[in-house]
Amino acid sequence: MFLAHLLAALVGHSRRHAPLVLLAGFLLAVGAAWFGATHLAVSTDTDAMFASSLPWRQRQIAWQRAFPQFKDLLVGVVDATTPEAADETAAALAAALAQDHAHFRAVRRPDGGPYFERNAFLFLEPKALEDLLNRTIDAQPFLGQLAADPTARGLFSALALLAVGVERGQAELGSFAQPLLAFHRVLADAAAGHDRPLSWQRLIAGPLADQAGGYRFVLAQVRPDYTALQPGEAAAEAMRKAIAALPGVRDGSAHVRITGSVALSDEEFGTVAKGMTTGLIGSVVLIALWLLLALHTWRLIVPVLLTLALGLSLTLGFAALAVGTLNLVSVAFAILFVGIAVDFAIQFSVRLRRRLAEEPGMDAALAATARLVAPEVLVAALTTACGFLAFVPTSFAGVAELGLIAGGGMIIAFLSTILFMPAVIALCRPRAARGPAGLAWGAALEPLLVRVRRPVLIGFGLLAIAGVALVPML
């Protein structure tokens, strides 16, 4: 009883000093929003969402220290019309990224570089190496002619030399069928106005040139910016610009696509941001619609929305003080606050709307509503806060911080409902209700549910039993 009278006294005090309370609430909202915007950071480092004392996190940290080259990777995947074009494009991309120390810590090619240029033959099976060496020996006269005159004249002289060898019976045309066919296709396309590069690697090595596949890879370790929602976006944009400037990409002979852990994570983070923004806007729109259906008048809807805005701003400031940095889970506190805290204001407003038709004035209606509803709202806020605060002891920092912020937000929502909303209601001067709150057809549905209560209860009981039976399959 004492608690009900105390809460009613707070509501009455807010009512009597409505302009001052409204001004104080506005200043608090602006100050909390400014403090949150300037002191609350967002970290998208998913590793930081778990306590480092966890055994698996310690093993992960040890693995990352032992193999740092596999962390924070952007991967450029190069494919081209010829192996030479792919190699040249990959080498050019690696050289360009290596010059960008602002976005990249290290750049390497796992399938190229000086080591493979010197020792590539060591990785071949003996039979494949023997075939390659035989093909090289057979092509030695042809290659010698080209080495002496590496021009179109030298090329056609070498082809003429091949024809002479066939005429004299010193060479078999069948062994040169594939290279000659490749020359024919290139020359025919050129005559038709369609330039097509000739792969010398495929001429000499045959199928061996494509044994590793048609792709080349460039691995770039980025310098992630974890204060941004997409930590690798700046590095990815720098890589896109470098790719667009490559000669092979400009002339269409090569294509480069971006993948890797950083690119995939950024895609996920972008989806989270889009979903969070859409969810928050959708929540506010649906809440406004629900308020319209429940309260029927802007004189009560405006106080509820202003109270919600104040509570959200104060919760944002509280988050800046309590945790300082939001993660990909705790950013959801805004949607949780909007969806749950509005219930307190709706409960108070609906009861007040009814009391205005029964009490002689605003003061009496607010006092009666506060004595009846405020303790109920307090119990709801405390139990909801306890539910969220139960997350705090977990080693999953993402959920723990969400629980701390949301739990504190429930207390802030209660205080905003009791101390701020009555002042706004007094200034908006809502009138007595002309009809029942909520949906009118609900009154007609209730007697029907009472009459068929037994089948309804049996039906829900069967659903509950089915749900329990299905739990082991979860």
Tab-separated table of C-alpha atoms in Angstrom:
chain	number	residue	atom	x	y	z
A	1	MET	CA	0.000	0.000	0.000
A	2	PHE	CA	2.845	2.355	0.864
A	3	LEU	CA	4.479	1.644	-2.504
A	4	ALA	CA	1.261	2.459	-4.375
A	5	HIS	CA	0.904	5.792	-2.537
A	6	LEU	CA	4.578	6.621	-3.108
A	7	LEU	CA	4.301	5.999	-6.836
A	8	ALA	CA	1.061	7.959	-6.971
A	9	ALA	CA	2.835	10.869	-5.251
A	10	LEU	CA	5.595	10.777	-7.890
A	11	VAL	CA	3.005	10.800	-10.675
A	12	GLY	CA	1.220	13.747	-9.015
A	13	HIS	CA	4.483	15.649	-8.676
A	14	SER	CA	5.191	15.144	-12.375
A	15	ARG	CA	1.649	16.341	-13.183
A	16	ARG	CA	1.968	19.530	-11.118
A	17	HIS	CA	5.332	20.483	-12.603
A	18	ALA	CA	4.599	19.339	-16.152
A	19	PRO	CA	6.433	22.104	-18.096
A	20	LEU	CA	9.559	21.772	-15.949
A	21	VAL	CA	9.513	17.970	-16.182
A	22	LEU	CA	9.088	18.136	-19.970
A	23	LEU	CA	12.056	20.512	-20.271
A	24	ALA	CA	14.196	18.348	-17.991
A	25	GLY	CA	13.268	15.245	-19.998
A	26	PHE	CA	14.173	16.970	-23.258
A	27	LEU	CA	17.556	18.070	-21.915
A	28	LEU	CA	18.233	14.592	-20.526
A	29	ALA	CA	17.321	12.973	-23.841
A	30	VAL	CA	19.560	15.313	-25.830
A	31	GLY	CA	22.434	14.945	-23.368
A	32	ALA	CA	22.192	11.134	-23.238
A	33	ALA	CA	21.960	10.887	-27.024
A	34	TRP	CA	25.007	13.147	-27.436
A	35	PHE	CA	26.987	11.207	-24.827
A	36	GLY	CA	26.082	7.903	-26.436
A	37	ALA	CA	26.958	9.131	-29.921
A	38	THR	CA	30.374	10.405	-28.799
A	39	HIS	CA	31.354	7.714	-26.286
A	40	LEU	CA	29.674	4.540	-27.525
A	41	ALA	CA	31.663	2.562	-30.082
A	42	VAL	CA	30.706	-0.471	-32.145
A	43	SER	CA	33.099	-3.402	-32.425
A	44	THR	CA	32.581	-5.997	-35.119
A	45	ASP	CA	35.448	-8.180	-33.900
A	46	THR	CA	33.599	-11.453	-33.409
A	47	ASP	CA	36.533	-12.943	-31.476
A	48	ALA	CA	36.036	-10.316	-28.766
A	49	MET	CA	32.464	-11.524	-28.163
A	50	PHE	CA	33.764	-14.457	-26.092
A	51	ALA	CA	35.854	-14.353	-22.926
A	52	SER	CA	39.529	-15.061	-23.586
A	53	SER	CA	39.597	-17.377	-20.532
A	54	LEU	CA	37.510	-20.007	-22.346
A	55	PRO	CA	39.611	-23.087	-23.252
A	56	TRP	CA	38.635	-23.054	-26.916
A	57	ARG	CA	39.370	-19.320	-27.138
A	58	GLN	CA	42.821	-19.916	-25.669
A	59	ARG	CA	43.461	-22.580	-28.313
A	60	GLN	CA	42.166	-20.221	-31.008
A	61	ILE	CA	44.459	-17.432	-29.780
A	62	ALA	CA	47.419	-19.821	-29.757
A	63	TRP	CA	46.614	-20.982	-33.296
A	64	GLN	CA	46.358	-17.385	-34.536
A	65	ARG	CA	49.716	-16.581	-32.971
A	66	ALA	CA	51.298	-19.630	-34.605
A	67	PHE	CA	49.749	-18.960	-38.017
A	68	PRO	CA	49.118	-15.203	-38.233
A	69	GLN	CA	49.171	-15.333	-42.044
A	70	PHE	CA	45.663	-16.831	-42.115
A	71	LYS	CA	43.953	-14.037	-40.153
A	72	ASP	CA	42.042	-11.090	-41.689
A	73	LEU	CA	42.338	-12.254	-45.296
A	74	LEU	CA	40.902	-10.754	-48.436
A	75	VAL	CA	41.363	-13.110	-51.380
A	76	GLY	CA	41.533	-11.972	-54.984
A	77	VAL	CA	40.511	-14.798	-57.329
A	78	VAL	CA	41.876	-14.257	-60.854
A	79	ASP	CA	40.741	-16.071	-63.972
A	80	ALA	CA	41.725	-15.200	-67.542
A	81	THR	CA	41.583	-16.404	-71.106
A	82	THR	CA	45.156	-17.723	-70.914
A	83	PRO	CA	47.436	-18.867	-68.081
A	84	GLU	CA	49.870	-16.059	-68.978
A	85	ALA	CA	47.167	-13.396	-68.591
A	86	ALA	CA	46.086	-14.886	-65.274
A	87	ASP	CA	49.670	-14.911	-63.976
A	88	GLU	CA	50.357	-11.371	-65.154
A	89	THR	CA	47.110	-10.046	-63.620
A	90	ALA	CA	47.719	-11.799	-60.309
A	91	ALA	CA	51.304	-10.505	-60.168
A	92	ALA	CA	50.197	-6.966	-61.018
A	93	LEU	CA	47.450	-7.069	-58.360
A	94	ALA	CA	49.855	-8.374	-55.708
A	95	ALA	CA	52.373	-5.639	-56.551
A	96	ALA	CA	49.698	-2.928	-56.394
A	97	LEU	CA	48.317	-4.096	-53.035
A	98	ALA	CA	51.808	-4.451	-51.555
A	99	GLN	CA	52.294	-0.705	-52.072
A	100	ASP	CA	49.173	0.109	-50.020
A	101	HIS	CA	50.423	-0.055	-46.437
A	102	ALA	CA	47.423	1.860	-45.101
A	103	HIS	CA	44.972	-0.970	-45.811
A	104	PHE	CA	47.138	-4.103	-46.069
A	105	ARG	CA	49.716	-5.619	-43.730
A	106	ALA	CA	51.002	-8.289	-46.081
A	107	VAL	CA	50.315	-9.580	-49.594
A	108	ARG	CA	51.353	-12.953	-51.016
A	109	ARG	CA	50.570	-15.369	-53.810
A	110	PRO	CA	50.284	-19.000	-52.672
A	111	ASP	CA	50.513	-20.228	-56.282
A	112	GLY	CA	53.258	-17.976	-57.629
A	113	GLY	CA	56.360	-15.989	-56.868
A	114	PRO	CA	60.130	-16.548	-57.133
A	115	TYR	CA	60.110	-19.902	-55.347
A	116	PHE	CA	57.668	-21.533	-57.774
A	117	GLU	CA	59.373	-19.908	-60.741
A	118	ARG	CA	62.642	-21.621	-59.756
A	119	ASN	CA	61.301	-24.920	-58.446
A	120	ALA	CA	57.964	-25.571	-60.142
A	121	PHE	CA	59.236	-28.702	-61.925
A	122	LEU	CA	59.967	-30.326	-58.548
A	123	PHE	CA	56.233	-30.613	-57.909
A	124	LEU	CA	55.520	-32.638	-61.065
A	125	GLU	CA	55.153	-36.389	-61.183
A	126	PRO	CA	58.079	-38.061	-63.031
A	127	LYS	CA	55.896	-39.118	-65.970
A	128	ALA	CA	54.437	-35.595	-66.391
A	129	LEU	CA	57.937	-34.078	-66.155
A	130	GLU	CA	59.250	-36.518	-68.762
A	131	ASP	CA	56.422	-35.635	-71.183
A	132	LEU	CA	57.045	-31.917	-70.682
A	133	LEU	CA	60.778	-32.237	-71.322
A	134	ASN	CA	60.140	-34.318	-74.459
A	135	ARG	CA	57.717	-31.715	-75.798
A	136	THR	CA	60.258	-28.978	-75.073
A	137	ILE	CA	63.005	-30.893	-76.906
A	138	ASP	CA	60.717	-31.485	-79.907
A	139	ALA	CA	59.921	-27.776	-80.045
A	140	GLN	CA	63.561	-26.706	-79.705
A	141	PRO	CA	64.077	-25.781	-83.421
A	142	PHE	CA	60.870	-23.807	-83.399
A	143	LEU	CA	61.785	-22.040	-80.151
A	144	GLY	CA	65.302	-21.341	-81.349
A	145	GLN	CA	63.962	-19.555	-84.431
A	146	LEU	CA	61.665	-17.446	-82.254
A	147	ALA	CA	64.454	-16.668	-79.799
A	148	ALA	CA	66.563	-15.343	-82.678
A	149	ASP	CA	63.731	-13.197	-84.064
A	150	PRO	CA	60.841	-12.727	-81.548
A	151	THR	CA	58.605	-10.924	-84.088
A	152	ALA	CA	55.821	-11.871	-86.505
A	153	ARG	CA	58.488	-12.435	-89.155
A	154	GLY	CA	60.297	-14.851	-86.869
A	155	LEU	CA	57.029	-16.636	-86.051
A	156	PHE	CA	56.124	-17.214	-89.717
A	157	SER	CA	59.712	-18.231	-90.481
A	158	ALA	CA	59.448	-20.840	-87.729
A	159	LEU	CA	56.158	-22.106	-89.164
A	160	ALA	CA	57.759	-22.264	-92.624
A	161	LEU	CA	60.652	-24.188	-91.146
A	162	LEU	CA	58.162	-26.662	-89.709
A	163	ALA	CA	56.537	-27.111	-93.125
A	164	VAL	CA	59.942	-27.704	-94.708
A	165	GLY	CA	60.681	-30.352	-92.101
A	166	VAL	CA	57.424	-32.144	-92.859
A	167	GLU	CA	58.088	-32.024	-96.638
A	168	ARG	CA	61.541	-33.543	-96.176
A	169	GLY	CA	60.209	-36.236	-93.851
A	170	GLN	CA	62.201	-34.911	-90.904
A	171	ALA	CA	59.104	-34.136	-88.817
A	172	GLU	CA	55.660	-35.642	-88.357
A	173	LEU	CA	52.754	-33.265	-88.798
A	174	GLY	CA	50.584	-35.189	-86.320
A	175	SER	CA	52.713	-34.227	-83.344
A	176	PHE	CA	52.265	-30.560	-84.233
A	177	ALA	CA	48.535	-30.737	-84.957
A	178	GLN	CA	47.395	-29.072	-81.743
A	179	PRO	CA	49.877	-26.130	-81.863
A	180	LEU	CA	49.086	-25.550	-85.553
A	181	LEU	CA	45.368	-25.618	-84.835
A	182	ALA	CA	45.895	-23.049	-82.060
A	183	PHE	CA	47.791	-20.770	-84.479
A	184	HIS	CA	45.049	-21.221	-87.064
A	185	ARG	CA	42.309	-20.183	-84.615
A	186	VAL	CA	44.199	-17.110	-83.455
A	187	LEU	CA	44.991	-15.974	-87.016
A	188	ALA	CA	41.429	-16.648	-88.227
A	189	ASP	CA	39.970	-14.660	-85.322
A	190	ALA	CA	42.401	-11.804	-85.977
A	191	ALA	CA	41.401	-11.779	-89.662
A	192	ALA	CA	37.744	-11.584	-88.577
A	193	GLY	CA	38.496	-8.630	-86.312
A	194	HIS	CA	38.378	-10.549	-83.032
A	195	ASP	CA	41.689	-10.502	-81.247
A	196	ARG	CA	42.336	-13.607	-79.166
A	197	PRO	CA	45.574	-14.153	-77.248
A	198	LEU	CA	47.705	-17.204	-77.874
A	199	SER	CA	48.858	-19.203	-74.857
A	200	TRP	CA	52.474	-20.251	-75.291
A	201	GLN	CA	52.276	-22.267	-72.082
A	202	ARG	CA	49.493	-24.401	-73.535
A	203	LEU	CA	51.457	-24.769	-76.801
A	204	ILE	CA	54.500	-26.129	-75.008
A	205	ALA	CA	53.072	-27.839	-71.927
A	206	GLY	CA	49.720	-28.963	-73.326
A	207	PRO	CA	47.193	-30.063	-70.676
A	208	LEU	CA	49.878	-29.633	-68.027
A	209	ALA	CA	49.460	-25.862	-68.269
A	210	ASP	CA	45.946	-26.147	-66.774
A	211	GLN	CA	46.715	-28.847	-64.243
A	212	ALA	CA	46.356	-26.420	-61.296
A	213	GLY	CA	43.017	-25.077	-62.563
A	214	GLY	CA	42.148	-21.852	-64.278
A	215	TYR	CA	42.436	-19.595	-61.213
A	216	ARG	CA	45.214	-17.620	-59.550
A	217	PHE	CA	45.000	-16.315	-55.990
A	218	VAL	CA	46.227	-13.182	-54.240
A	219	LEU	CA	46.016	-13.250	-50.429
A	220	ALA	CA	45.991	-9.853	-48.718
A	221	GLN	CA	46.010	-9.400	-44.951
A	222	VAL	CA	43.982	-6.287	-44.219
A	223	ARG	CA	44.162	-3.793	-41.416
A	224	PRO	CA	40.554	-4.099	-40.163
A	225	ASP	CA	38.752	-1.114	-38.686
A	226	TYR	CA	36.651	-2.658	-35.925
A	227	THR	CA	35.008	0.687	-35.142
A	228	ALA	CA	33.155	0.395	-38.457
A	229	LEU	CA	30.249	-1.966	-38.957
A	230	GLN	CA	32.137	-3.536	-41.877
A	231	PRO	CA	35.786	-3.680	-40.694
A	232	GLY	CA	37.234	-4.664	-44.056
A	233	GLU	CA	35.163	-2.416	-46.289
A	234	ALA	CA	37.898	0.209	-46.712
A	235	ALA	CA	40.447	-2.464	-47.666
A	236	ALA	CA	37.962	-4.137	-50.015
A	237	GLU	CA	37.279	-0.809	-51.708
A	238	ALA	CA	41.031	-0.232	-52.098
A	239	MET	CA	41.337	-3.693	-53.667
A	240	ARG	CA	38.461	-2.942	-56.063
A	241	LYS	CA	40.190	0.233	-57.219
A	242	ALA	CA	43.458	-1.657	-57.730
A	243	ILE	CA	41.614	-4.340	-59.713
A	244	ALA	CA	39.879	-1.765	-61.921
A	245	ALA	CA	43.282	-0.277	-62.853
A	246	LEU	CA	44.819	-3.599	-64.001
A	247	PRO	CA	45.508	-3.761	-67.771
A	248	GLY	CA	44.130	-7.276	-68.082
A	249	VAL	CA	40.884	-6.276	-66.382
A	250	ARG	CA	40.513	-3.148	-68.510
A	251	ASP	CA	40.905	-5.038	-71.798
A	252	GLY	CA	38.637	-7.875	-70.657
A	253	SER	CA	41.215	-10.651	-70.836
A	254	ALA	CA	41.078	-11.235	-67.067
A	255	HIS	CA	38.533	-11.046	-64.269
A	256	VAL	CA	39.135	-10.690	-60.539
A	257	ARG	CA	36.619	-11.524	-57.829
A	258	ILE	CA	36.971	-10.833	-54.108
A	259	THR	CA	36.301	-13.368	-51.363
A	260	GLY	CA	37.923	-14.449	-48.091
A	261	SER	CA	36.980	-14.360	-44.424
A	262	VAL	CA	36.961	-10.561	-44.261
A	263	ALA	CA	34.706	-10.172	-47.293
A	264	LEU	CA	32.292	-12.829	-46.051
A	265	SER	CA	32.174	-11.309	-42.554
A	266	ASP	CA	31.561	-7.841	-43.967
A	267	GLU	CA	28.661	-9.230	-45.976
A	268	GLU	CA	27.218	-10.692	-42.781
A	269	PHE	CA	27.780	-7.439	-40.860
A	270	GLY	CA	26.059	-5.456	-43.600
A	271	THR	CA	23.091	-7.802	-43.360
A	272	VAL	CA	23.023	-7.304	-39.571
A	273	ALA	CA	23.060	-3.514	-39.952
A	274	LYS	CA	20.336	-3.569	-42.582
A	275	GLY	CA	18.213	-5.936	-40.505
A	276	MET	CA	18.729	-3.904	-37.336
A	277	THR	CA	17.733	-0.628	-39.015
A	278	THR	CA	14.768	-2.197	-40.782
A	279	GLY	CA	13.696	-3.946	-37.591
A	280	LEU	CA	13.870	-0.776	-35.511
A	281	ILE	CA	11.891	1.248	-38.057
A	282	GLY	CA	9.393	-1.567	-38.460
A	283	SER	CA	9.002	-1.847	-34.678
A	284	VAL	CA	8.265	1.852	-34.322
A	285	VAL	CA	5.737	1.765	-37.192
A	286	LEU	CA	3.947	-1.284	-35.784
A	287	ILE	CA	3.943	0.219	-32.302
A	288	ALA	CA	2.424	3.431	-33.624
A	289	LEU	CA	-0.296	1.365	-35.339
A	290	TRP	CA	-0.908	-0.626	-32.167
A	291	LEU	CA	-1.166	2.580	-30.130
A	292	LEU	CA	-3.701	3.932	-32.579
A	293	LEU	CA	-5.808	0.785	-32.217
A	294	ALA	CA	-5.473	0.758	-28.426
A	295	LEU	CA	-5.751	4.454	-27.504
A	296	HIS	CA	-7.652	6.048	-30.416
A	297	THR	CA	-6.282	9.556	-29.734
A	298	TRP	CA	-3.061	11.406	-30.430
A	299	ARG	CA	-3.327	13.015	-26.984
A	300	LEU	CA	-2.236	9.705	-25.481
A	301	ILE	CA	-0.195	8.369	-28.401
A	302	VAL	CA	2.196	11.354	-28.397
A	303	PRO	CA	3.039	10.983	-24.672
A	304	VAL	CA	3.756	7.273	-25.174
A	305	LEU	CA	6.065	7.892	-28.153
A	306	LEU	CA	7.883	10.750	-26.390
A	307	THR	CA	8.350	8.548	-23.318
A	308	LEU	CA	9.711	5.800	-25.542
A	309	ALA	CA	12.142	8.236	-27.196
A	310	LEU	CA	13.353	9.506	-23.813
A	311	GLY	CA	13.853	5.974	-22.492
A	312	LEU	CA	15.744	4.901	-25.616
A	313	SER	CA	18.049	7.928	-25.416
A	314	LEU	CA	18.752	7.323	-21.722
A	315	THR	CA	19.401	3.636	-22.391
A	316	LEU	CA	21.849	4.611	-25.123
A	317	GLY	CA	23.703	6.806	-22.617
A	318	PHE	CA	23.590	4.006	-20.049
A	319	ALA	CA	25.112	1.617	-22.632
A	320	ALA	CA	27.956	4.067	-23.205
A	321	LEU	CA	28.636	4.154	-19.456
A	322	ALA	CA	28.124	0.451	-18.756
A	323	VAL	CA	29.938	-1.220	-21.659
A	324	GLY	CA	31.401	1.520	-23.857
A	325	THR	CA	31.470	-0.714	-26.936
A	326	LEU	CA	28.580	-2.523	-28.581
A	327	ASN	CA	29.060	-5.831	-30.354
A	328	LEU	CA	27.032	-7.570	-33.027
A	329	VAL	CA	24.644	-8.998	-30.426
A	330	SER	CA	24.276	-6.091	-28.009
A	331	VAL	CA	23.327	-3.680	-30.798
A	332	ALA	CA	19.922	-5.376	-30.710
A	333	PHE	CA	19.125	-3.637	-27.403
A	334	ALA	CA	17.316	-0.845	-29.269
A	335	ILE	CA	14.762	-3.190	-30.852
A	336	LEU	CA	14.291	-5.031	-27.555
A	337	PHE	CA	13.766	-1.771	-25.674
A	338	VAL	CA	11.226	-0.425	-28.140
A	339	GLY	CA	9.284	-3.672	-28.253
A	340	ILE	CA	9.136	-4.268	-24.484
A	341	ALA	CA	9.273	-0.828	-22.850
A	342	VAL	CA	6.263	0.409	-24.801
A	343	ASP	CA	4.142	-2.144	-22.935
A	344	PHE	CA	4.580	-0.185	-19.687
A	345	ALA	CA	3.357	3.028	-21.284
A	346	ILE	CA	0.453	1.265	-23.018
A	347	GLN	CA	-0.692	-0.329	-19.773
A	348	PHE	CA	-0.619	3.032	-17.979
A	349	SER	CA	-2.324	4.912	-20.834
A	350	VAL	CA	-5.136	2.421	-21.388
A	351	ARG	CA	-6.011	2.427	-17.673
A	352	LEU	CA	-5.848	6.227	-17.572
A	353	ARG	CA	-8.158	6.452	-20.592
A	354	ARG	CA	-10.733	4.417	-18.683
A	355	ARG	CA	-10.263	6.394	-15.444
A	356	LEU	CA	-10.835	9.726	-17.177
A	357	ALA	CA	-14.445	8.656	-17.722
A	358	GLU	CA	-14.864	7.729	-14.035
A	359	GLU	CA	-12.934	10.425	-12.135
A	360	PRO	CA	-13.847	14.138	-11.887
A	361	GLY	CA	-10.556	15.521	-13.231
A	362	MET	CA	-7.066	14.836	-14.549
A	363	ASP	CA	-5.421	14.904	-11.105
A	364	ALA	CA	-7.812	12.348	-9.671
A	365	ALA	CA	-7.603	10.127	-12.770
A	366	LEU	CA	-3.791	10.149	-12.758
A	367	ALA	CA	-3.655	9.426	-9.021
A	368	ALA	CA	-6.113	6.536	-9.301
A	369	THR	CA	-4.283	5.112	-12.308
A	370	ALA	CA	-0.923	5.396	-10.545
A	371	ARG	CA	-2.181	3.596	-7.424
A	372	LEU	CA	-3.589	0.773	-9.524
A	373	VAL	CA	-1.109	0.429	-12.379
A	374	ALA	CA	2.264	1.759	-11.175
A	375	PRO	CA	2.983	-1.211	-8.841
A	376	GLU	CA	2.057	-3.618	-11.643
A	377	VAL	CA	4.360	-1.818	-14.075
A	378	LEU	CA	7.139	-1.855	-11.462
A	379	VAL	CA	6.792	-5.616	-10.985
A	380	ALA	CA	6.798	-6.146	-14.763
A	381	ALA	CA	9.899	-3.955	-15.168
A	382	LEU	CA	11.779	-5.684	-12.349
A	383	THR	CA	10.985	-9.212	-13.527
A	384	THR	CA	11.905	-8.363	-17.123
A	385	ALA	CA	15.119	-6.686	-15.940
A	386	CYS	CA	16.009	-9.750	-13.863
A	387	GLY	CA	15.464	-11.954	-16.889
A	388	PHE	CA	17.899	-9.880	-18.929
A	389	LEU	CA	20.419	-9.448	-16.114
A	390	ALA	CA	20.572	-13.238	-15.767
A	391	PHE	CA	22.622	-13.167	-18.996
A	392	VAL	CA	25.400	-11.110	-17.395
A	393	PRO	CA	27.455	-13.948	-15.791
A	394	THR	CA	27.860	-15.836	-19.085
A	395	SER	CA	31.225	-15.985	-20.847
A	396	PHE	CA	29.506	-15.009	-24.083
A	397	ALA	CA	30.238	-11.282	-23.874
A	398	GLY	CA	27.804	-10.493	-26.664
A	399	VAL	CA	24.819	-11.837	-24.737
A	400	ALA	CA	26.162	-10.657	-21.362
A	401	GLU	CA	26.409	-7.044	-22.503
A	402	LEU	CA	23.012	-7.246	-24.165
A	403	GLY	CA	21.530	-8.470	-20.883
A	404	LEU	CA	23.170	-5.668	-18.914
A	405	ILE	CA	21.991	-2.927	-21.283
A	406	ALA	CA	18.483	-4.322	-21.727
A	407	GLY	CA	18.108	-4.964	-17.979
A	408	GLY	CA	19.090	-1.408	-17.168
A	409	GLY	CA	16.816	-0.213	-19.970
A	410	MET	CA	13.786	-1.809	-18.317
A	411	ILE	CA	14.385	0.204	-15.125
A	412	ILE	CA	14.865	3.339	-17.212
A	413	ALA	CA	11.613	2.585	-19.056
A	414	PHE	CA	9.740	2.291	-15.756
A	415	LEU	CA	11.137	5.565	-14.428
A	416	SER	CA	10.317	7.316	-17.702
A	417	THR	CA	6.752	5.999	-17.562
A	418	ILE	CA	6.177	7.127	-13.967
A	419	LEU	CA	8.137	10.393	-13.890
A	420	PHE	CA	7.956	11.761	-17.437
A	421	MET	CA	4.845	10.473	-19.184
A	422	PRO	CA	2.325	11.953	-16.683
A	423	ALA	CA	3.737	15.426	-17.382
A	424	VAL	CA	3.333	15.014	-21.142
A	425	ILE	CA	-0.169	13.597	-20.666
A	426	ALA	CA	-1.117	16.600	-18.546
A	427	LEU	CA	0.069	18.981	-21.267
A	428	CYS	CA	-1.718	17.048	-24.031
A	429	ARG	CA	-4.988	17.018	-22.019
A	430	PRO	CA	-6.595	13.760	-23.219
A	431	ARG	CA	-10.365	13.530	-23.007
A	432	ALA	CA	-12.499	10.840	-21.433
A	433	ALA	CA	-12.888	7.648	-23.450
A	434	ARG	CA	-15.956	7.439	-25.659
A	435	GLY	CA	-15.689	3.723	-26.272
A	436	PRO	CA	-13.836	0.637	-25.076
A	437	ALA	CA	-10.077	0.506	-25.460
A	438	GLY	CA	-8.539	-1.818	-27.977
A	439	LEU	CA	-10.586	-3.692	-30.575
A	440	ALA	CA	-14.358	-3.599	-30.162
A	441	TRP	CA	-14.866	-7.075	-31.608
A	442	GLY	CA	-12.817	-8.497	-28.754
A	443	ALA	CA	-15.783	-7.985	-26.412
A	444	ALA	CA	-17.941	-10.176	-28.658
A	445	LEU	CA	-15.241	-12.830	-28.901
A	446	GLU	CA	-14.803	-13.228	-25.153
A	447	PRO	CA	-18.211	-14.860	-24.408
A	448	LEU	CA	-17.598	-17.281	-27.262
A	449	LEU	CA	-14.253	-18.312	-25.777
A	450	VAL	CA	-15.913	-18.783	-22.400
A	451	ARG	CA	-18.530	-21.113	-23.892
A	452	VAL	CA	-15.977	-23.250	-25.741
A	453	ARG	CA	-13.300	-22.986	-23.082
A	454	ARG	CA	-12.997	-26.723	-22.587
A	455	PRO	CA	-12.135	-27.591	-26.231
A	456	VAL	CA	-9.818	-24.584	-26.369
A	457	LEU	CA	-7.942	-25.675	-23.252
A	458	ILE	CA	-7.744	-29.267	-24.482
A	459	GLY	CA	-6.406	-28.090	-27.849
A	460	PHE	CA	-3.686	-25.957	-26.283
A	461	GLY	CA	-2.865	-28.765	-23.860
A	462	LEU	CA	-2.321	-31.140	-26.773
A	463	LEU	CA	-0.111	-28.556	-28.478
A	464	ALA	CA	1.943	-28.233	-25.294
A	465	ILE	CA	2.359	-31.998	-25.049
A	466	ALA	CA	3.408	-32.160	-28.709
A	467	GLY	CA	5.939	-29.386	-28.094
A	468	VAL	CA	7.446	-31.244	-25.144
A	469	ALA	CA	7.613	-34.444	-27.207
A	470	LEU	CA	9.492	-32.647	-29.973
A	471	VAL	CA	12.102	-31.096	-27.631
A	472	PRO	CA	14.559	-34.035	-28.000
A	473	MET	CA	14.611	-33.400	-31.741
A	474	LEU	CA	15.763	-29.781	-31.249
